[in-house]
């Protein structure tokens, strides 16, 4: 079946540290891949996406590259800030209109000053 | 703010009562999705609706749960005879329904069962 696996958290970093959150997927076909971020008490916000192999999604200093050969979509940021503290979800969906998102369990990031 | 609106933000019910969760999609969106987030878990798909039609309810429990998206008004997720295990955050998302268009999420309804 289709699934998403994320590294378990929490991830605890100091401000300005480099961030990597690993995400791998299993899919029958060629999905689109997403990273969503959830701040405390809020809903999910789309952070970035990639719709085909070798695409790189980027937003707010975060990047992720769709790697078909390793079925991965790792999230990276060169220098994290305290305001980046949140839960990060990797997700996939298929490109037909109206298909549901399949989420990983989420990774909590805590950044201290 | 024309984002996805969910209400109430918090809902407390006693076992056996009914819970009604509402979702108004973003302006221009006609596709609505409901997801459930259990503690320490990711979001799990429940149901996908378009106006007046349930398209995919494969993630919805067969009993006690129902959803609708009428021609006028918000989408409603209804849980009858709630039990403690229904305690969760319920999120609604909407999209235009076109290929590659992302889903936009509301802030969720936190349901607590006493």
Coordinates of N, CA, C and O in Angstrom, one line a residue, chain A residues 32 34 36 38 41-46 49 51 89 95-101 103-106, chain B residues 9 31 33 35 37 40-43 45 48 91 97-103 105-108 110:
Chain A
X32 N 2.6 13.0 -5.9 CA 3.1 14.3 -5.5 C 3.5 14.3 -4.0 O 2.9 13.5 -3.3
X34 N 4.6 16.4 -0.4 CA 4.4 17.7 0.3 C 5.0 17.7 1.7 O 5.2 16.6 2.3
X36 N 4.0 19.7 5.2 CA 3.1 20.6 5.9 C 3.7 21.0 7.3 O 4.4 20.1 7.9
X38 N 2.7 22.4 11.2 CA 1.6 22.7 12.2 C 2.1 23.4 13.4 O 2.9 22.8 14.2
X41 N -1.7 24.6 18.3 CA -3.1 25.0 18.3 C -3.7 25.4 17.0 O -4.8 25.9 16.9
X42 N -2.9 25.2 15.9 CA -3.4 25.6 14.6 C -3.5 24.4 13.7 O -3.1 23.3 14.0
X43 N -4.0 24.7 12.5 CA -4.1 23.7 11.4 C -2.8 23.5 10.7 O -1.8 24.1 11.0
X44 N -2.9 22.7 9.7 CA -1.7 22.5 8.9 C -1.6 23.6 7.8 O -2.5 23.9 7.1
X45 N -0.3 24.0 7.6 CA -0.1 24.9 6.5 C 0.9 24.3 5.5 O 1.9 23.6 5.9
X46 N 0.6 24.4 4.2 CA 1.5 23.9 3.2 C 2.8 24.6 3.2 O 2.8 25.8 3.1
X49 N 6.1 21.8 -1.9 CA 5.6 20.6 -2.6 C 6.5 20.3 -3.8 O 7.2 21.2 -4.3
X51 N 6.1 17.8 -7.5 CA 5.1 17.0 -8.2 C 5.7 15.9 -9.1 O 5.0 15.0 -9.5
X89 N 5.0 17.6 8.9 CA 4.4 16.4 8.4 C 4.8 16.3 6.9 O 4.6 17.2 6.1
X95 N -1.9 12.3 -8.4 CA -2.2 13.5 -9.1 C -3.6 13.6 -9.7 O -3.9 14.6 -10.4
X96 N -4.4 12.6 -9.4 CA -5.8 12.8 -9.8 C -6.5 13.8 -8.9 O -6.2 13.9 -7.7
X97 N -7.4 14.6 -9.5 CA -8.1 15.6 -8.7 C -8.9 14.9 -7.6 O -9.5 13.8 -7.8
X98 N -8.8 15.4 -6.4 CA -9.6 15.0 -5.3 C -9.1 13.8 -4.5 O -9.8 13.2 -3.7
X99 N -7.8 13.4 -4.7 CA -7.3 12.3 -3.9 C -6.9 12.8 -2.5 O -6.4 13.9 -2.4
X100 N -7.0 11.9 -1.6 CA -6.7 12.2 -0.2 C -5.2 12.3 0.0 O -4.4 11.7 -0.7
X101 N -4.7 13.1 1.0 CA -3.3 13.1 1.4 C -3.1 11.9 2.4 O -3.9 11.6 3.2
X103 N -0.4 10.9 5.2 CA 0.6 11.6 6.1 C 1.5 10.7 6.8 O 1.1 9.6 7.2
X104 N 2.7 11.2 7.1 CA 3.5 10.6 8.1 C 3.1 11.0 9.4 O 2.1 11.8 9.6
X105 N 3.7 10.4 10.5 CA 3.3 10.7 11.8 C 3.6 12.1 12.4 O 3.2 12.5 13.4
X106 N 4.5 12.7 11.7 CA 4.9 14.1 12.1 C 6.2 14.0 12.9 O 6.5 13.1 13.6
Chain B
X9 N -14.0 25.6 17.7 CA -12.6 25.2 17.8 C -12.4 24.1 18.9 O -11.5 23.2 18.7
X31 N -14.5 21.3 -3.0 CA -14.1 20.0 -2.6 C -13.6 20.0 -1.1 O -12.8 20.9 -0.8
X33 N -12.4 17.8 2.5 CA -11.9 16.6 3.0 C -11.9 16.7 4.5 O -11.6 17.7 5.1
X35 N -10.2 15.0 8.0 CA -9.1 14.1 8.6 C -9.2 14.1 10.1 O -9.7 15.1 10.7
X37 N -6.9 13.5 13.6 CA -5.6 13.4 14.2 C -5.7 12.9 15.6 O -6.2 13.7 16.5
X40 N -0.4 12.1 19.2 CA 0.9 11.6 18.8 C 0.8 10.9 17.4 O 1.7 10.1 17.1
X41 N -0.2 11.1 16.6 CA -0.3 10.5 15.3 C -0.4 11.5 14.2 O -0.7 12.7 14.5
X42 N -0.2 11.1 13.0 CA -0.4 11.9 11.9 C -1.9 12.0 11.6 O -2.7 11.4 12.2
X43 N -2.2 12.8 10.6 CA -3.6 12.9 10.2 C -4.0 11.7 9.3 O -3.3 11.2 8.4
X45 N -7.0 10.2 6.8 CA -8.2 10.6 5.9 C -9.4 9.9 6.4 O -9.4 8.7 6.7
X48 N -14.2 12.3 1.7 CA -14.0 13.4 0.7 C -15.4 13.7 0.1 O -16.0 12.7 -0.3
X91 N -9.8 17.8 11.4 CA -9.4 18.8 10.5 C -10.1 18.7 9.2 O -10.3 17.6 8.7
X97 N -10.1 21.1 -6.5 CA -10.4 19.9 -7.1 C -9.7 19.6 -8.4 O -9.9 18.6 -9.0
X98 N -8.8 20.5 -8.8 CA -8.1 20.3 -10.0 C -6.8 19.6 -9.7 O -6.3 19.7 -8.6
X99 N -6.3 19.0 -10.7 CA -5.0 18.2 -10.6 C -3.9 19.1 -10.0 O -3.8 20.2 -10.5
X100 N -3.2 18.6 -9.1 CA -2.0 19.2 -8.5 C -2.3 20.5 -7.7 O -1.4 21.2 -7.2
X101 N -3.6 20.7 -7.4 CA -3.9 21.9 -6.5 C -3.9 21.4 -5.1 O -4.5 20.4 -4.8
X102 N -3.2 22.1 -4.2 CA -3.0 21.6 -2.9 C -4.3 21.8 -2.0 O -5.2 22.6 -2.4
X103 N -4.3 21.0 -1.0 CA -5.4 21.2 0.0 C -5.0 22.2 1.0 O -3.9 22.3 1.5
X105 N -5.9 23.7 4.8 CA -6.5 23.2 6.1 C -7.1 24.3 7.0 O -6.5 25.4 7.0
X106 N -8.1 24.0 7.7 CA -8.6 24.8 8.8 C -7.8 24.6 10.0 O -6.9 23.7 10.0
X107 N -8.2 25.3 11.1 CA -7.5 25.2 12.4 C -7.9 24.0 13.2 O -7.4 23.8 14.3
X108 N -9.0 23.3 12.7 CA -9.4 22.1 13.4 C -10.4 22.3 14.5 O -10.6 23.4 15.0
X110 N -11.1 20.5 18.2 CA -10.6 19.6 19.2 C -11.8 19.1 20.0 O -12.4 19.8 20.7

